[in-house]
Amino acid sequence: MAGTSKESLDDLPPSAKLVFKVLEYNGPLTQKGIVEESMLSARTVRYALERLEGIGIVDEDVYFADARQNLYQLTPAADTVSGDGEPCTAD
């Protein structure tokens, strides 16, 4: 985004936030799995994953059961972000 130094989860579209929540609740999934769980179109999921990868919240890895697909999972940096996009605080 032009004019901003760093994009955060709050700055992303609702579809990207939904994909984040799907991965948070279900763990690592393929793009097809995310499409099924979120009921978003494949194109929307691809765009959301691209945005999430851009800010370092999602990591893409090889899906060994079917090497034609990729497995998407939250990065350790995503653990510091709560659902509202704010850093979690320790109690």
C-alpha angles and dihedrals in degrees: 000000000000116000097019125101097208133006119222136193089266090061095055126096120262092257091060090049089051091051088050090053093046090054091044093054101035104032123220114004139169119245088258090053091051090050090052095046097043097036088222123136118267091245092053091049091050091052092046092050090049091053093046091049089049092062094041099249098114129048125203120216138169115274102224095197088063115011091198089072133061128225117226123203139163116266122233086256088064089064089071092058121079125205093273092055094251123123113264117246125215116240 
